[in-house]
Each structure stands twice: as C-alpha cells, then as structure tokens.
CSV table of C-alpha atoms in Angstrom, one decimal:
chain,number,residue,atom,x,y,z
A,1,MET,CA,-42.7,155.8,-11.4
A,2,ALA,CA,-44.0,152.0,-10.7
A,3,ASN,CA,-43.7,150.7,-14.5
A,4,GLN,CA,-40.1,152.5,-14.6
A,5,PHE,CA,-39.4,150.4,-12.0
A,6,ILE,CA,-40.7,147.3,-13.5
A,7,TYR,CA,-39.4,148.0,-16.7
A,8,LEU,CA,-35.4,148.5,-15.3
A,9,PHE,CA,-36.0,145.7,-13.0
A,10,THR,CA,-36.9,143.1,-16.0
A,11,LEU,CA,-33.8,144.9,-18.5
A,12,VAL,CA,-31.9,144.4,-15.4
A,13,ILE,CA,-32.8,140.6,-15.1
A,14,TYR,CA,-32.6,139.9,-19.6
A,15,LEU,CA,-29.1,141.6,-19.5
A,16,CYS,CA,-27.6,138.9,-16.3
A,17,ALA,CA,-29.2,135.6,-17.7
A,18,PRO,CA,-26.7,135.7,-21.1
A,19,ALA,CA,-26.6,131.7,-20.4
A,20,THR,CA,-30.1,131.4,-21.5
A,21,ARG,CA,-30.0,134.1,-23.6
A,22,GLY,CA,-29.2,133.6,-28.0
A,23,SER,CA,-27.2,130.9,-26.8
A,24,ALA,CA,-28.2,127.7,-29.1
A,25,PRO,CA,-28.8,124.4,-27.0
A,26,ALA,CA,-25.9,121.9,-26.7
A,27,TRP,CA,-27.0,119.2,-28.6
A,28,VAL,CA,-25.1,115.9,-29.9
A,29,PRO,CA,-22.9,115.9,-33.2
A,30,ALA,CA,-24.3,114.2,-35.8
A,31,GLU,CA,-21.3,111.9,-36.1
A,32,GLU,CA,-22.0,110.4,-32.1
A,33,MET,CA,-26.1,110.4,-33.2
A,34,ALA,CA,-24.9,107.9,-36.2
A,35,ALA,CA,-23.0,105.7,-33.6
A,36,LEU,CA,-26.0,105.8,-31.0
A,37,GLN,CA,-28.3,104.5,-33.9
A,38,SER,CA,-25.7,101.8,-35.3
A,39,PHE,CA,-25.6,100.5,-31.5
A,40,TYR,CA,-29.3,100.7,-31.0
A,41,THR,CA,-30.0,98.6,-34.4
A,42,SER,CA,-27.2,96.5,-34.1
A,43,LEU,CA,-27.7,95.5,-30.8
A,44,ALA,CA,-31.5,94.9,-31.3
A,45,GLY,CA,-32.8,98.4,-29.0
A,46,ASP,CA,-36.4,97.3,-29.3
A,47,LYS,CA,-36.0,94.5,-27.4
A,48,TRP,CA,-33.5,95.9,-24.8
A,49,ALA,CA,-35.2,95.8,-21.3
A,50,ASN,CA,-35.2,99.5,-21.1
A,51,ASN,CA,-34.7,101.1,-24.4
A,52,SER,CA,-36.2,104.4,-22.7
A,53,GLY,CA,-35.1,107.4,-24.9
A,54,TRP,CA,-33.4,105.1,-27.6
A,55,ALA,CA,-37.2,104.2,-29.4
A,56,THR,CA,-36.9,107.9,-31.0
A,57,LEU,CA,-34.3,106.9,-33.0
A,58,GLY,CA,-35.4,106.4,-36.6
A,59,THR,CA,-38.8,108.0,-35.9
A,60,GLY,CA,-38.2,111.4,-37.3
A,61,GLU,CA,-39.2,113.2,-34.6
A,62,PRO,CA,-36.3,115.4,-32.9
A,63,THR,CA,-34.3,113.8,-29.9
A,64,ASP,CA,-31.1,114.6,-28.0
A,65,PRO,CA,-29.8,111.9,-25.8
A,66,CYS,CA,-28.2,114.3,-23.8
A,67,GLY,CA,-31.0,116.8,-23.3
A,68,SER,CA,-30.9,120.1,-24.7
A,69,ALA,CA,-32.4,121.8,-22.0
A,70,THR,CA,-30.0,120.3,-19.6
A,71,PRO,CA,-27.1,118.0,-21.1
A,72,ALA,CA,-25.6,117.1,-17.7
A,73,THR,CA,-29.3,115.0,-17.2
A,74,PRO,CA,-29.2,112.4,-20.2
A,75,VAL,CA,-33.0,111.6,-20.9
A,76,TRP,CA,-31.8,107.9,-22.9
A,77,PHE,CA,-31.5,105.3,-20.4
A,78,GLY,CA,-28.0,104.1,-19.8
A,79,LEU,CA,-26.3,107.3,-21.3
A,80,ASN,CA,-23.7,109.6,-19.5
A,81,CYS,CA,-23.2,113.1,-21.2
A,82,SER,CA,-20.9,116.1,-20.5
A,83,THR,CA,-21.2,119.0,-22.5
A,84,SER,CA,-18.3,121.1,-24.6
A,85,GLY,CA,-19.0,124.4,-25.7
A,86,ASN,CA,-22.3,124.1,-27.6
A,87,SER,CA,-22.0,120.9,-27.9
A,88,SER,CA,-22.8,117.4,-25.6
A,89,HIS,CA,-21.3,114.6,-26.1
A,90,VAL,CA,-21.6,110.7,-25.1
A,91,SER,CA,-19.2,110.2,-22.1
A,92,GLY,CA,-20.8,106.7,-21.0
A,93,ILE,CA,-22.7,103.8,-22.2
A,94,GLU,CA,-23.9,101.9,-18.8
A,95,LEU,CA,-26.4,99.3,-20.4
A,96,SER,CA,-25.7,96.2,-17.8
A,97,ASP,CA,-28.0,93.3,-18.2
A,98,ASN,CA,-30.5,94.9,-20.8
A,99,ASN,CA,-30.6,92.3,-22.9
A,100,LEU,CA,-28.5,93.6,-25.9
A,101,LEU,CA,-28.5,90.8,-28.5
A,102,GLY,CA,-25.9,90.9,-31.9
A,103,THR,CA,-22.6,92.5,-32.8
A,104,LEU,CA,-21.1,95.0,-31.0
A,105,PRO,CA,-20.7,97.9,-33.5
A,106,SER,CA,-17.8,100.6,-34.1
A,107,LEU,CA,-18.2,103.1,-31.6
A,108,VAL,CA,-14.9,105.3,-33.0
A,109,GLN,CA,-17.4,108.1,-33.9
A,110,LEU,CA,-18.0,108.4,-30.2
A,111,GLY,CA,-14.6,110.1,-29.6
A,112,HIS,CA,-15.5,111.2,-25.7
A,113,LEU,CA,-16.7,107.8,-24.5
A,114,ARG,CA,-15.1,106.9,-21.2
A,115,ILE,CA,-17.2,104.1,-20.3
A,116,LEU,CA,-18.7,101.5,-21.7
A,117,ASP,CA,-20.7,98.5,-19.9
A,118,VAL,CA,-22.5,96.2,-21.5
A,119,SER,CA,-21.8,93.3,-19.2
A,120,SER,CA,-24.2,90.7,-18.4
A,121,SER,CA,-25.7,90.8,-21.9
A,122,PHE,CA,-26.2,88.1,-24.3
A,123,PHE,CA,-24.1,89.8,-27.6
A,124,ASN,CA,-21.6,88.5,-29.4
A,125,VAL,CA,-17.9,90.4,-30.2
A,126,SER,CA,-16.4,88.2,-32.4
A,127,ASN,CA,-15.8,90.5,-35.3
A,128,PRO,CA,-12.5,91.6,-36.0
A,129,ASN,CA,-13.9,95.4,-35.7
A,130,ILE,CA,-13.8,94.7,-31.7
A,131,ILE,CA,-11.8,91.8,-30.3
A,132,THR,CA,-9.6,89.0,-32.8
A,133,GLN,CA,-6.1,87.3,-32.4
A,134,SER,CA,-5.0,89.6,-34.9
A,135,THR,CA,-3.3,92.7,-32.9
A,136,GLN,CA,-3.5,94.7,-35.7
A,137,GLU,CA,-7.6,95.2,-35.7
A,138,CYS,CA,-8.6,94.3,-32.3
A,139,PHE,CA,-10.0,97.0,-30.3
A,140,SER,CA,-10.3,99.2,-33.3
A,141,GLY,CA,-14.1,99.5,-33.0
A,142,LEU,CA,-13.5,101.4,-30.2
A,143,PRO,CA,-12.8,105.1,-29.3
A,144,ARG,CA,-9.2,105.7,-28.1
A,145,SER,CA,-10.9,108.0,-24.8
A,146,LEU,CA,-12.1,104.7,-23.2
A,147,GLN,CA,-11.3,104.3,-20.2
A,148,VAL,CA,-13.3,101.6,-18.3
A,149,ALA,CA,-14.7,98.9,-20.7
A,150,ARG,CA,-16.9,95.9,-19.1
A,151,PHE,CA,-17.5,93.0,-21.4
A,152,GLY,CA,-17.8,90.1,-18.6
A,153,TYR,CA,-20.4,87.7,-19.3
A,154,ASN,CA,-20.9,88.0,-22.7
A,155,ARG,CA,-20.1,85.5,-25.6
A,156,ILE,CA,-16.4,86.9,-26.7
A,157,THR,CA,-14.0,85.2,-28.2
A,158,GLY,CA,-10.1,85.8,-29.1
A,159,SER,CA,-7.2,86.7,-27.6
A,160,LEU,CA,-6.0,89.8,-26.1
A,161,ALA,CA,-2.5,89.9,-26.7
A,162,GLY,CA,-1.2,93.6,-28.4
A,163,CYS,CA,-5.0,94.4,-28.2
A,164,LEU,CA,-4.6,97.5,-25.4
A,165,ASP,CA,-2.4,99.4,-27.7
A,166,HIS,CA,-5.0,100.7,-29.4
A,167,LEU,CA,-6.9,102.1,-26.3
A,168,PRO,CA,-3.8,104.4,-24.7
A,169,GLN,CA,-6.7,105.7,-21.8
A,170,LEU,CA,-7.7,102.6,-20.5
A,171,ILE,CA,-7.5,101.6,-16.6
A,172,GLN,CA,-10.5,99.1,-16.6
A,173,LEU,CA,-10.9,96.1,-18.3
A,174,SER,CA,-13.7,93.0,-17.1
A,175,MET,CA,-13.8,90.7,-19.2
A,176,ILE,CA,-15.0,88.3,-16.8
A,177,HIS,CA,-16.9,84.5,-18.0
A,178,THR,CA,-15.9,85.3,-21.5
A,179,GLU,CA,-14.2,83.2,-23.8
A,180,ILE,CA,-11.0,84.9,-23.8
A,181,VAL,CA,-8.0,82.8,-24.5
A,182,GLY,CA,-4.0,83.4,-24.3
A,183,GLU,CA,-1.6,85.3,-21.6
A,184,ILE,CA,-3.0,88.6,-19.6
A,185,PRO,CA,-1.0,91.4,-21.1
A,186,SER,CA,1.2,93.0,-19.0
A,187,LEU,CA,-0.5,96.4,-19.1
A,188,LEU,CA,-3.5,94.8,-17.4
A,189,CYS,CA,-1.1,92.8,-14.0
C-alpha cells in the first residue's frame, strides 16, 4: 500500500509540473547572439572593467547570456533579459563606466532592446550607422524598440537634427558632455 501511495504521489507531481517537463530552455536567438558578439568585439570586450559572461563568446562553449535555467536572471554582466515563448531576448545593455573602447556597432538585430546605457565609456560614435549629420542614416544602427539611450561622457560627434524619427519609442536620451552640435530637436523639449 505504501509503495502504491509513493507511486501515485510521484505521478501527481510529474503531471502537475508541465513548465519543467518537455519544454525547451529559453535561449537567446542566433541573430541576437551575433549582435552581442559584434558589440563585444567592436568595443574591446576583453579590456572591459567587467566582462563577466561575455568572455565566453567565441570560445566554442555553449553560452546563454540570459541563463537558460532562469531566463529572468542574466548571467552576463550588464544585460537585462525578457522571455517570450521559448526564447529569451536582450532587453537592456547597461555597461556604464565599463571601459568600452572602439566604435559602437549596429544593434538592429536586438529587436527587443529597450535600454542602452554606454555612458562614461571611451568609445567613438562617428560612423554613419549611429549618429552623423545625415538625417537619412543617424540612429539607423539602433533598434526601433529602444526607449532609453544614454551616451553621455563619450566622444560622440554630429547633429541630432532629424535623427529621432528612426526611434519612435525613445522617451529618454542622454547626450551630456558629448560633441553634438546644432539645435535640440523639438521632440526632446
């Protein structure tokens, strides 16, 4: 009788735990991983003050920046993640004052990115994919989902005129102590 009770109890627990049974881990999609690899490489990730988790890129070992066991708890320093279905997505990169060096690459593949904080670093942003005086291309390297962008205390040049049209969800932009010239767009006032 006791063995039947244990068997029944085990069966009930198994049937009542569908979230862990048969579901695939929520991994970050390949296109987002490629964007993170480009971000790490372009901004000299091996020289960052803290590159915890990022350093596994390119080593061949399987890695998930959002942690496949607990997708809401990122395992890479400075990342915030969200989960949708069987996928985790990078929703924030917050690497302020982390010794980023180089040129910010395109982050368009991070379609769920809402927060980008790379302030107080030492990178350059003067390429046509991010900020230039060309109203056709500025901010084109940033995903349309971006809501908060913090670029202050970096070597950023160009003008913001006409640039915000490419970021319809942007609600906060920090460009303090940069070399932005020209008028402040009315959307920011």
